[in-house]
Each structure stands twice: as structure tokens, then as C-alpha cells.
């Protein structure tokens, strides 16, 4: 198995974990304020990350890398959770999943600009095809209109891509587990304060389902999922492995149908097949690294 295939398989495990994020968030916002969910889950994940770093006796990151961790934190610890959780207050997790299907193309563009990856023309065409399929699907599902919820999801998706690319590159020289752990620990003071500010004593009585969703968002969506995702990006390359994200919307659709009772239609399945096929095509395209 070559590195690119290995990276895609490892990354896909991370995508499966991330696929539950929107449906689980949709359940959580029924009981918690979206800002508490965003900051609270980062606080719990950061506490676990701190324990992990102490247990592993990881050395402090260099000053040169500190800015990179800040970028990662702004992208995947603050930006993505805040915007997407707010969107889930009124939006549908199924619709949100499809909008976020444009993230692979955004990750590729950011990777090209930031780290001089040079995808072939064929790779760009396949990426645009995959993104185009997602756009067509979104328009068909929403009668041709984009709403402010779509805007929140797009901004959140871009934030995530920035954090993905920066973290994936940093994982080439560091343990991927340490990358997300340090990003969480660096942002922990802010998250602790904001969790306190947004906490309501009524949340104590939210019930086991709500708190189980909160725990999943904290430990899996914000921590363990990145173990696999960052390692996959580091092993297989950002441009290549980011295409695995094209499967995330349809994994989320399946989860939403199970957890929320959202209908899984023929159109969903057809677009799922077409998008997954673009991943297969993209894998065959040459990606050069400057």
C-alpha cells in the first residue's frame, strides 16, 4: 500500500468520526445554548488533551510553531464549532452536510496557496466536478436559494479547512496527536472563561441524551477524530487526502436518517455515488509538491 492510499484510509476514519458532528449538534442545541456547546466542548477536549500531553511528557512546541497552533485553534476550535453550531439551531443537519461538501476544494486551494502543493489540471477539474455536484444538490434541495444559514456553514467550513491544512502540514514533523492537543491546550484559557460565561445551571438537568451528544462533540469531533485526520493528511498529502471529505456529506446523511429520522431519498443516493466516484478519479490524478 502506497502512502497516498494509506493516508486516504486513515483520513477516512477521521471523516467517519466527523460525519456525526452536525446531527449530534442538532440534538445538542435542543438542550444547550450553541455558544456553550462550542466553548464547552473545547474546554472538555482541552482538559483531556492537557492530560494526554502530561502523560506523554511531550515537549513544548517551538516559538516558530506557536503561530501555527493559533491558526489551527482559530479554525477548528473556535471558527468551525461556533458557526456550525449556531447554524444547527434553525438549519437542517442534512442540508448542512451537503453545503460542507465543498470543503475538499477549499482545502486544496488553501494548501496550494499556503504550502505550494501543485495539483494537476485533471485534479482541479475533478475537484471542481465534486464541488459542482454538491452545489447542484444544495440548490435542488433548497429550491434554488441560499440562506444565511448556508452562509454560516460556508464560513465555518472555510475556518475548518484553514485549520485542517495548517494542522496537516504541522503533522508532517510532529505527532498528529500532539498537534491537536497543543492547539486545544493553547486555547483552553479562553474556552474555560467563555464556558463559564455561557453556562446555565439548568443544563445540569438536560438529560443523558443531551450530555452524551456533548461528550461526543468534545471527545470525538474535537479530539480523537483529529488523530486520524491529521495523520492522514500528513501521510498522503493535503490535496489528495482532502478529497476524502467529499464522502462526508453522504456519511452524515446516513447518520441523520438514523438519529434524526431524516429521509434518505433516491436523489441522496445518486449524488452520493457521483461524489464518491469523483474521489476515485481524484486519486488517479498526479499531485506535485513544490
PDB file of N, CA, C and O in Angstrom, residues 108-168:
ATOM      1  N   UNK A 108      -7.942  22.193  -0.777  1.00  0.00           N
ATOM      2  CA  UNK A 108      -6.958  22.135  -1.846  1.00  0.00           C
ATOM      3  C   UNK A 108      -6.438  23.521  -2.193  1.00  0.00           C
ATOM      4  O   UNK A 108      -5.232  23.733  -2.330  1.00  0.00           O
ATOM      5  N   UNK A 109      -7.354  24.471  -2.312  1.00  0.00           N
ATOM      6  CA  UNK A 109      -6.960  25.842  -2.647  1.00  0.00           C
ATOM      7  C   UNK A 109      -6.060  26.426  -1.559  1.00  0.00           C
ATOM      8  O   UNK A 109      -5.020  27.030  -1.839  1.00  0.00           O
ATOM      9  N   UNK A 110      -6.444  26.232  -0.309  1.00  0.00           N
ATOM     10  CA  UNK A 110      -5.647  26.747   0.802  1.00  0.00           C
ATOM     11  C   UNK A 110      -4.286  26.070   0.845  1.00  0.00           C
ATOM     12  O   UNK A 110      -3.258  26.696   1.096  1.00  0.00           O
ATOM     13  N   UNK A 111      -4.261  24.750   0.577  1.00  0.00           N
ATOM     14  CA  UNK A 111      -2.991  24.021   0.550  1.00  0.00           C
ATOM     15  C   UNK A 111      -2.072  24.516  -0.539  1.00  0.00           C
ATOM     16  O   UNK A 111      -0.862  24.649  -0.350  1.00  0.00           O
ATOM     17  N   UNK A 112      -2.645  24.822  -1.688  1.00  0.00           N
ATOM     18  CA  UNK A 112      -1.846  25.337  -2.808  1.00  0.00           C
ATOM     19  C   UNK A 112      -1.245  26.693  -2.450  1.00  0.00           C
ATOM     20  O   UNK A 112      -0.056  26.952  -2.673  1.00  0.00           O
ATOM     21  N   UNK A 113      -2.052  27.572  -1.885  1.00  0.00           N
ATOM     22  CA  UNK A 113      -1.593  28.917  -1.550  1.00  0.00           C
ATOM     23  C   UNK A 113      -0.581  28.879  -0.404  1.00  0.00           C
ATOM     24  O   UNK A 113       0.457  29.554  -0.452  1.00  0.00           O
ATOM     25  N   UNK A 114      -0.883  28.090   0.599  1.00  0.00           N
ATOM     26  CA  UNK A 114      -0.067  28.105   1.822  1.00  0.00           C
ATOM     27  C   UNK A 114       1.203  27.276   1.701  1.00  0.00           C
ATOM     28  O   UNK A 114       2.264  27.682   2.193  1.00  0.00           O
ATOM     29  N   UNK A 115       1.122  26.119   1.059  1.00  0.00           N
ATOM     30  CA  UNK A 115       2.252  25.194   1.100  1.00  0.00           C
ATOM     31  C   UNK A 115       2.762  24.768  -0.270  1.00  0.00           C
ATOM     32  O   UNK A 115       3.502  23.794  -0.381  1.00  0.00           O
ATOM     33  N   UNK A 116       2.341  25.470  -1.325  1.00  0.00           N
ATOM     34  CA  UNK A 116       2.903  25.270  -2.657  1.00  0.00           C
ATOM     35  C   UNK A 116       2.660  23.875  -3.223  1.00  0.00           C
ATOM     36  O   UNK A 116       3.472  23.374  -4.001  1.00  0.00           O
ATOM     37  N   UNK A 117       1.558  23.237  -2.831  1.00  0.00           N
ATOM     38  CA  UNK A 117       1.204  21.988  -3.491  1.00  0.00           C
ATOM     39  C   UNK A 117       0.691  22.330  -4.881  1.00  0.00           C
ATOM     40  O   UNK A 117      -0.013  23.324  -5.076  1.00  0.00           O
ATOM     41  N   UNK A 118       1.020  21.497  -5.856  1.00  0.00           N
ATOM     42  CA  UNK A 118       0.685  21.792  -7.240  1.00  0.00           C
ATOM     43  C   UNK A 118      -0.123  20.655  -7.862  1.00  0.00           C
ATOM     44  O   UNK A 118       0.424  19.780  -8.531  1.00  0.00           O
ATOM     45  N   UNK A 119      -1.427  20.655  -7.654  1.00  0.00           N
ATOM     46  CA  UNK A 119      -2.264  19.629  -8.281  1.00  0.00           C
ATOM     47  C   UNK A 119      -2.257  19.772  -9.801  1.00  0.00           C
ATOM     48  O   UNK A 119      -2.118  20.871 -10.333  1.00  0.00           O
ATOM     49  N   UNK A 120      -2.433  18.653 -10.481  1.00  0.00           N
ATOM     50  CA  UNK A 120      -2.508  18.689 -11.943  1.00  0.00           C
ATOM     51  C   UNK A 120      -3.829  19.305 -12.377  1.00  0.00           C
ATOM     52  O   UNK A 120      -4.763  19.452 -11.588  1.00  0.00           O
ATOM     53  N   UNK A 121      -3.921  19.650 -13.669  1.00  0.00           N
ATOM     54  CA  UNK A 121      -5.154  20.209 -14.217  1.00  0.00           C
ATOM     55  C   UNK A 121      -6.301  19.219 -14.040  1.00  0.00           C
ATOM     56  O   UNK A 121      -7.429  19.605 -13.693  1.00  0.00           O
ATOM     57  N   UNK A 122      -6.013  17.933 -14.265  1.00  0.00           N
ATOM     58  CA  UNK A 122      -7.049  16.921 -14.103  1.00  0.00           C
ATOM     59  C   UNK A 122      -7.584  16.872 -12.686  1.00  0.00           C
ATOM     60  O   UNK A 122      -8.788  16.704 -12.457  1.00  0.00           O
ATOM     61  N   UNK A 123      -6.688  17.032 -11.729  1.00  0.00           N
ATOM     62  CA  UNK A 123      -7.091  17.017 -10.319  1.00  0.00           C
ATOM     63  C   UNK A 123      -8.023  18.199 -10.027  1.00  0.00           C
ATOM     64  O   UNK A 123      -9.036  18.060  -9.342  1.00  0.00           O
ATOM     65  N   UNK A 124      -7.671  19.373 -10.559  1.00  0.00           N
ATOM     66  CA  UNK A 124      -8.522  20.544 -10.355  1.00  0.00           C
ATOM     67  C   UNK A 124      -9.901  20.328 -10.973  1.00  0.00           C
ATOM     68  O   UNK A 124     -10.929  20.678 -10.378  1.00  0.00           O
ATOM     69  N   UNK A 125      -9.926  19.749 -12.164  1.00  0.00           N
ATOM     70  CA  UNK A 125     -11.204  19.524 -12.831  1.00  0.00           C
ATOM     71  C   UNK A 125     -12.082  18.558 -12.050  1.00  0.00           C
ATOM     72  O   UNK A 125     -13.295  18.764 -11.921  1.00  0.00           O
ATOM     73  N   UNK A 126     -11.452  17.511 -11.513  1.00  0.00           N
ATOM     74  CA  UNK A 126     -12.215  16.547 -10.717  1.00  0.00           C
ATOM     75  C   UNK A 126     -12.712  17.194  -9.430  1.00  0.00           C
ATOM     76  O   UNK A 126     -13.851  16.974  -8.992  1.00  0.00           O
ATOM     77  N   UNK A 127     -11.875  18.025  -8.809  1.00  0.00           N
ATOM     78  CA  UNK A 127     -12.279  18.723  -7.590  1.00  0.00           C
ATOM     79  C   UNK A 127     -13.453  19.654  -7.859  1.00  0.00           C
ATOM     80  O   UNK A 127     -14.420  19.718  -7.079  1.00  0.00           O
ATOM     81  N   UNK A 128     -13.378  20.385  -8.965  1.00  0.00           N
ATOM     82  CA  UNK A 128     -14.473  21.278  -9.334  1.00  0.00           C
ATOM     83  C   UNK A 128     -15.748  20.490  -9.642  1.00  0.00           C
ATOM     84  O   UNK A 128     -16.858  20.935  -9.323  1.00  0.00           O
ATOM     85  N   UNK A 129     -15.575  19.318 -10.254  1.00  0.00           N
ATOM     86  CA  UNK A 129     -16.725  18.464 -10.534  1.00  0.00           C
ATOM     87  C   UNK A 129     -17.403  18.040  -9.234  1.00  0.00           C
ATOM     88  O   UNK A 129     -18.633  18.100  -9.104  1.00  0.00           O
ATOM     89  N   UNK A 130     -16.594  17.607  -8.268  1.00  0.00           N
ATOM     90  CA  UNK A 130     -17.147  17.194  -6.978  1.00  0.00           C
ATOM     91  C   UNK A 130     -17.861  18.338  -6.281  1.00  0.00           C
ATOM     92  O   UNK A 130     -18.980  18.178  -5.758  1.00  0.00           O
ATOM     93  N   UNK A 131     -17.223  19.525  -6.278  1.00  0.00           N
ATOM     94  CA  UNK A 131     -17.848  20.690  -5.654  1.00  0.00           C
ATOM     95  C   UNK A 131     -19.117  21.083  -6.403  1.00  0.00           C
ATOM     96  O   UNK A 131     -20.125  21.472  -5.799  1.00  0.00           O
ATOM     97  N   UNK A 132     -19.079  20.975  -7.723  1.00  0.00           N
ATOM     98  CA  UNK A 132     -20.244  21.313  -8.525  1.00  0.00           C
ATOM     99  C   UNK A 132     -21.425  20.411  -8.227  1.00  0.00           C
ATOM    100  O   UNK A 132     -22.580  20.863  -8.164  1.00  0.00           O
ATOM    101  N   UNK A 133     -21.144  19.128  -8.027  1.00  0.00           N
ATOM    102  CA  UNK A 133     -22.211  18.196  -7.673  1.00  0.00           C
ATOM    103  C   UNK A 133     -22.872  18.590  -6.355  1.00  0.00           C
ATOM    104  O   UNK A 133     -24.093  18.523  -6.203  1.00  0.00           O
ATOM    105  N   UNK A 134     -22.027  19.011  -5.416  1.00  0.00           N
ATOM    106  CA  UNK A 134     -22.545  19.418  -4.114  1.00  0.00           C
ATOM    107  C   UNK A 134     -23.413  20.667  -4.245  1.00  0.00           C
ATOM    108  O   UNK A 134     -24.477  20.775  -3.627  1.00  0.00           O
ATOM    109  N   UNK A 135     -22.963  21.629  -5.049  1.00  0.00           N
ATOM    110  CA  UNK A 135     -23.728  22.862  -5.253  1.00  0.00           C
ATOM    111  C   UNK A 135     -25.082  22.558  -5.901  1.00  0.00           C
ATOM    112  O   UNK A 135     -26.130  23.072  -5.481  1.00  0.00           O
ATOM    113  N   UNK A 136     -25.062  21.722  -6.933  1.00  0.00           N
ATOM    114  CA  UNK A 136     -26.312  21.354  -7.611  1.00  0.00           C
ATOM    115  C   UNK A 136     -27.272  20.696  -6.625  1.00  0.00           C
ATOM    116  O   UNK A 136     -28.469  21.001  -6.592  1.00  0.00           O
ATOM    117  N   UNK A 137     -26.733  19.798  -5.823  1.00  0.00           N
ATOM    118  CA  UNK A 137     -27.561  19.117  -4.823  1.00  0.00           C
ATOM    119  C   UNK A 137     -28.182  20.129  -3.862  1.00  0.00           C
ATOM    120  O   UNK A 137     -29.378  20.071  -3.550  1.00  0.00           O
ATOM    121  N   UNK A 138     -27.359  21.072  -3.376  1.00  0.00           N
ATOM    122  CA  UNK A 138     -27.845  22.069  -2.422  1.00  0.00           C
ATOM    123  C   UNK A 138     -28.959  22.917  -3.036  1.00  0.00           C
ATOM    124  O   UNK A 138     -29.967  23.199  -2.381  1.00  0.00           O
ATOM    125  N   UNK A 139     -28.779  23.316  -4.288  1.00  0.00           N
ATOM    126  CA  UNK A 139     -29.782  24.135  -4.948  1.00  0.00           C
ATOM    127  C   UNK A 139     -31.079  23.365  -5.174  1.00  0.00           C
ATOM    128  O   UNK A 139     -32.182  23.910  -5.016  1.00  0.00           O
ATOM    129  N   UNK A 140     -30.966  22.111  -5.535  1.00  0.00           N
ATOM    130  CA  UNK A 140     -32.163  21.297  -5.738  1.00  0.00           C
ATOM    131  C   UNK A 140     -32.931  21.104  -4.433  1.00  0.00           C
ATOM    132  O   UNK A 140     -34.165  21.091  -4.420  1.00  0.00           O
ATOM    133  N   UNK A 141     -32.192  20.957  -3.326  1.00  0.00           N
ATOM    134  CA  UNK A 141     -32.828  20.714  -2.035  1.00  0.00           C
ATOM    135  C   UNK A 141     -33.454  21.973  -1.440  1.00  0.00           C
ATOM    136  O   UNK A 141     -34.344  21.884  -0.597  1.00  0.00           O
ATOM    137  N   UNK A 142     -32.959  23.164  -1.858  1.00  0.00           N
ATOM    138  CA  UNK A 142     -33.453  24.403  -1.257  1.00  0.00           C
ATOM    139  C   UNK A 142     -34.167  25.298  -2.266  1.00  0.00           C
ATOM    140  O   UNK A 142     -34.222  26.510  -2.090  1.00  0.00           O
ATOM    141  N   UNK A 143     -34.661  24.702  -3.345  1.00  0.00           N
ATOM    142  CA  UNK A 143     -35.427  25.430  -4.362  1.00  0.00           C
ATOM    143  C   UNK A 143     -34.649  26.591  -4.978  1.00  0.00           C
ATOM    144  O   UNK A 143     -35.216  27.644  -5.284  1.00  0.00           O
ATOM    145  N   UNK A 144     -33.349  26.424  -5.113  1.00  0.00           N
ATOM    146  CA  UNK A 144     -32.531  27.413  -5.808  1.00  0.00           C
ATOM    147  C   UNK A 144     -32.087  28.599  -4.990  1.00  0.00           C
ATOM    148  O   UNK A 144     -31.538  29.559  -5.532  1.00  0.00           O
ATOM    149  N   UNK A 145     -32.297  28.586  -3.665  1.00  0.00           N
ATOM    150  CA  UNK A 145     -31.932  29.730  -2.827  1.00  0.00           C
ATOM    151  C   UNK A 145     -30.850  29.348  -1.816  1.00  0.00           C
ATOM    152  O   UNK A 145     -30.816  28.235  -1.304  1.00  0.00           O
ATOM    153  N   UNK A 146     -29.981  30.347  -1.508  1.00  0.00           N
ATOM    154  CA  UNK A 146     -29.026  30.207  -0.429  1.00  0.00           C
ATOM    155  C   UNK A 146     -29.462  31.118   0.716  1.00  0.00           C
ATOM    156  O   UNK A 146     -29.854  32.267   0.488  1.00  0.00           O
ATOM    157  N   UNK A 147     -29.424  30.629   1.935  1.00  0.00           N
ATOM    158  CA  UNK A 147     -29.879  31.379   3.092  1.00  0.00           C
ATOM    159  C   UNK A 147     -28.697  31.798   3.962  1.00  0.00           C
ATOM    160  O   UNK A 147     -27.560  31.422   3.704  1.00  0.00           O
ATOM    161  N   UNK A 148     -28.999  32.582   5.025  1.00  0.00           N
ATOM    162  CA  UNK A 148     -27.937  32.992   5.939  1.00  0.00           C
ATOM    163  C   UNK A 148     -27.343  31.786   6.669  1.00  0.00           C
ATOM    164  O   UNK A 148     -26.177  31.793   7.073  1.00  0.00           O
ATOM    165  N   UNK A 149     -28.146  30.733   6.813  1.00  0.00           N
ATOM    166  CA  UNK A 149     -27.631  29.500   7.416  1.00  0.00           C
ATOM    167  C   UNK A 149     -26.561  28.894   6.522  1.00  0.00           C
ATOM    168  O   UNK A 149     -25.522  28.413   7.004  1.00  0.00           O
ATOM    169  N   UNK A 150     -26.787  28.940   5.207  1.00  0.00           N
ATOM    170  CA  UNK A 150     -25.769  28.487   4.265  1.00  0.00           C
ATOM    171  C   UNK A 150     -24.491  29.307   4.434  1.00  0.00           C
ATOM    172  O   UNK A 150     -23.389  28.780   4.366  1.00  0.00           O
ATOM    173  N   UNK A 151     -24.670  30.618   4.645  1.00  0.00           N
ATOM    174  CA  UNK A 151     -23.511  31.487   4.842  1.00  0.00           C
ATOM    175  C   UNK A 151     -22.713  31.109   6.078  1.00  0.00           C
ATOM    176  O   UNK A 151     -21.476  31.075   6.045  1.00  0.00           O
ATOM    177  N   UNK A 152     -23.417  30.824   7.167  1.00  0.00           N
ATOM    178  CA  UNK A 152     -22.734  30.389   8.395  1.00  0.00           C
ATOM    179  C   UNK A 152     -21.952  29.104   8.154  1.00  0.00           C
ATOM    180  O   UNK A 152     -20.815  28.950   8.611  1.00  0.00           O
ATOM    181  N   UNK A 153     -22.559  28.182   7.436  1.00  0.00           N
ATOM    182  CA  UNK A 153     -21.912  26.900   7.156  1.00  0.00           C
ATOM    183  C   UNK A 153     -20.698  27.077   6.256  1.00  0.00           C
ATOM    184  O   UNK A 153     -19.661  26.431   6.467  1.00  0.00           O
ATOM    185  N   UNK A 154     -20.803  27.954   5.261  1.00  0.00           N
ATOM    186  CA  UNK A 154     -19.670  28.195   4.367  1.00  0.00           C
ATOM    187  C   UNK A 154     -18.497  28.801   5.139  1.00  0.00           C
ATOM    188  O   UNK A 154     -17.354  28.359   4.994  1.00  0.00           O
ATOM    189  N   UNK A 155     -18.781  29.804   5.970  1.00  0.00           N
ATOM    190  CA  UNK A 155     -17.714  30.433   6.759  1.00  0.00           C
ATOM    191  C   UNK A 155     -17.097  29.414   7.719  1.00  0.00           C
ATOM    192  O   UNK A 155     -15.881  29.329   7.876  1.00  0.00           O
ATOM    193  N   UNK A 156     -17.965  28.628   8.360  1.00  0.00           N
ATOM    194  CA  UNK A 156     -17.455  27.596   9.261  1.00  0.00           C
ATOM    195  C   UNK A 156     -16.603  26.576   8.534  1.00  0.00           C
ATOM    196  O   UNK A 156     -15.566  26.144   9.040  1.00  0.00           O
ATOM    197  N   UNK A 157     -17.032  26.198   7.325  1.00  0.00           N
ATOM    198  CA  UNK A 157     -16.265  25.240   6.537  1.00  0.00           C
ATOM    199  C   UNK A 157     -14.901  25.778   6.152  1.00  0.00           C
ATOM    200  O   UNK A 157     -13.900  25.061   6.195  1.00  0.00           O
ATOM    201  N   UNK A 158     -14.836  27.055   5.772  1.00  0.00           N
ATOM    202  CA  UNK A 158     -13.552  27.665   5.424  1.00  0.00           C
ATOM    203  C   UNK A 158     -12.629  27.703   6.638  1.00  0.00           C
ATOM    204  O   UNK A 158     -11.431  27.421   6.528  1.00  0.00           O
ATOM    205  N   UNK A 159     -13.197  28.047   7.790  1.00  0.00           N
ATOM    206  CA  UNK A 159     -12.395  28.045   9.026  1.00  0.00           C
ATOM    207  C   UNK A 159     -11.796  26.662   9.278  1.00  0.00           C
ATOM    208  O   UNK A 159     -10.617  26.533   9.626  1.00  0.00           O
ATOM    209  N   UNK A 160     -12.630  25.630   9.106  1.00  0.00           N
ATOM    210  CA  UNK A 160     -12.161  24.267   9.325  1.00  0.00           C
ATOM    211  C   UNK A 160     -11.037  23.916   8.357  1.00  0.00           C
ATOM    212  O   UNK A 160     -10.036  23.302   8.744  1.00  0.00           O
ATOM    213  N   UNK A 161     -11.188  24.311   7.106  1.00  0.00           N
ATOM    214  CA  UNK A 161     -10.173  23.986   6.097  1.00  0.00           C
ATOM    215  C   UNK A 161      -8.832  24.633   6.419  1.00  0.00           C
ATOM    216  O   UNK A 161      -7.778  24.025   6.220  1.00  0.00           O
ATOM    217  N   UNK A 162      -8.871  25.870   6.901  1.00  0.00           N
ATOM    218  CA  UNK A 162      -7.627  26.537   7.297  1.00  0.00           C
ATOM    219  C   UNK A 162      -6.945  25.746   8.414  1.00  0.00           C
ATOM    220  O   UNK A 162      -5.734  25.497   8.384  1.00  0.00           O
ATOM    221  N   UNK A 163      -7.737  25.323   9.401  1.00  0.00           N
ATOM    222  CA  UNK A 163      -7.178  24.529  10.492  1.00  0.00           C
ATOM    223  C   UNK A 163      -6.705  23.165  10.044  1.00  0.00           C
ATOM    224  O   UNK A 163      -5.693  22.655  10.531  1.00  0.00           O
ATOM    225  N   UNK A 164      -7.436  22.555   9.102  1.00  0.00           N
ATOM    226  CA  UNK A 164      -7.040  21.254   8.572  1.00  0.00           C
ATOM    227  C   UNK A 164      -5.689  21.333   7.867  1.00  0.00           C
ATOM    228  O   UNK A 164      -4.800  20.501   8.087  1.00  0.00           O
ATOM    229  N   UNK A 165      -5.554  22.323   6.997  1.00  0.00           N
ATOM    230  CA  UNK A 165      -4.339  22.446   6.198  1.00  0.00           C
ATOM    231  C   UNK A 165      -3.134  22.746   7.082  1.00  0.00           C
ATOM    232  O   UNK A 165      -2.077  22.114   6.945  1.00  0.00           O
ATOM    233  N   UNK A 166      -3.289  23.686   7.988  1.00  0.00           N
ATOM    234  CA  UNK A 166      -2.172  24.052   8.874  1.00  0.00           C
ATOM    235  C   UNK A 166      -1.803  22.879   9.775  1.00  0.00           C
ATOM    236  O   UNK A 166      -0.623  22.569   9.974  1.00  0.00           O
ATOM    237  N   UNK A 167      -2.810  22.196  10.303  1.00  0.00           N
ATOM    238  CA  UNK A 167      -2.540  21.053  11.170  1.00  0.00           C
ATOM    239  C   UNK A 167      -1.963  19.880  10.417  1.00  0.00           C
ATOM    240  O   UNK A 167      -1.079  19.177  10.920  1.00  0.00           O
ATOM    241  N   UNK A 168      -2.454  19.659   9.190  1.00  0.00           N
ATOM    242  CA  UNK A 168      -1.922  18.566   8.386  1.00  0.00           C
ATOM    243  C   UNK A 168      -0.460  18.760   8.047  1.00  0.00           C
ATOM    244  O   UNK A 168       0.342  17.817   8.083  1.00  0.00           O
TER     245      UNK A 168
END
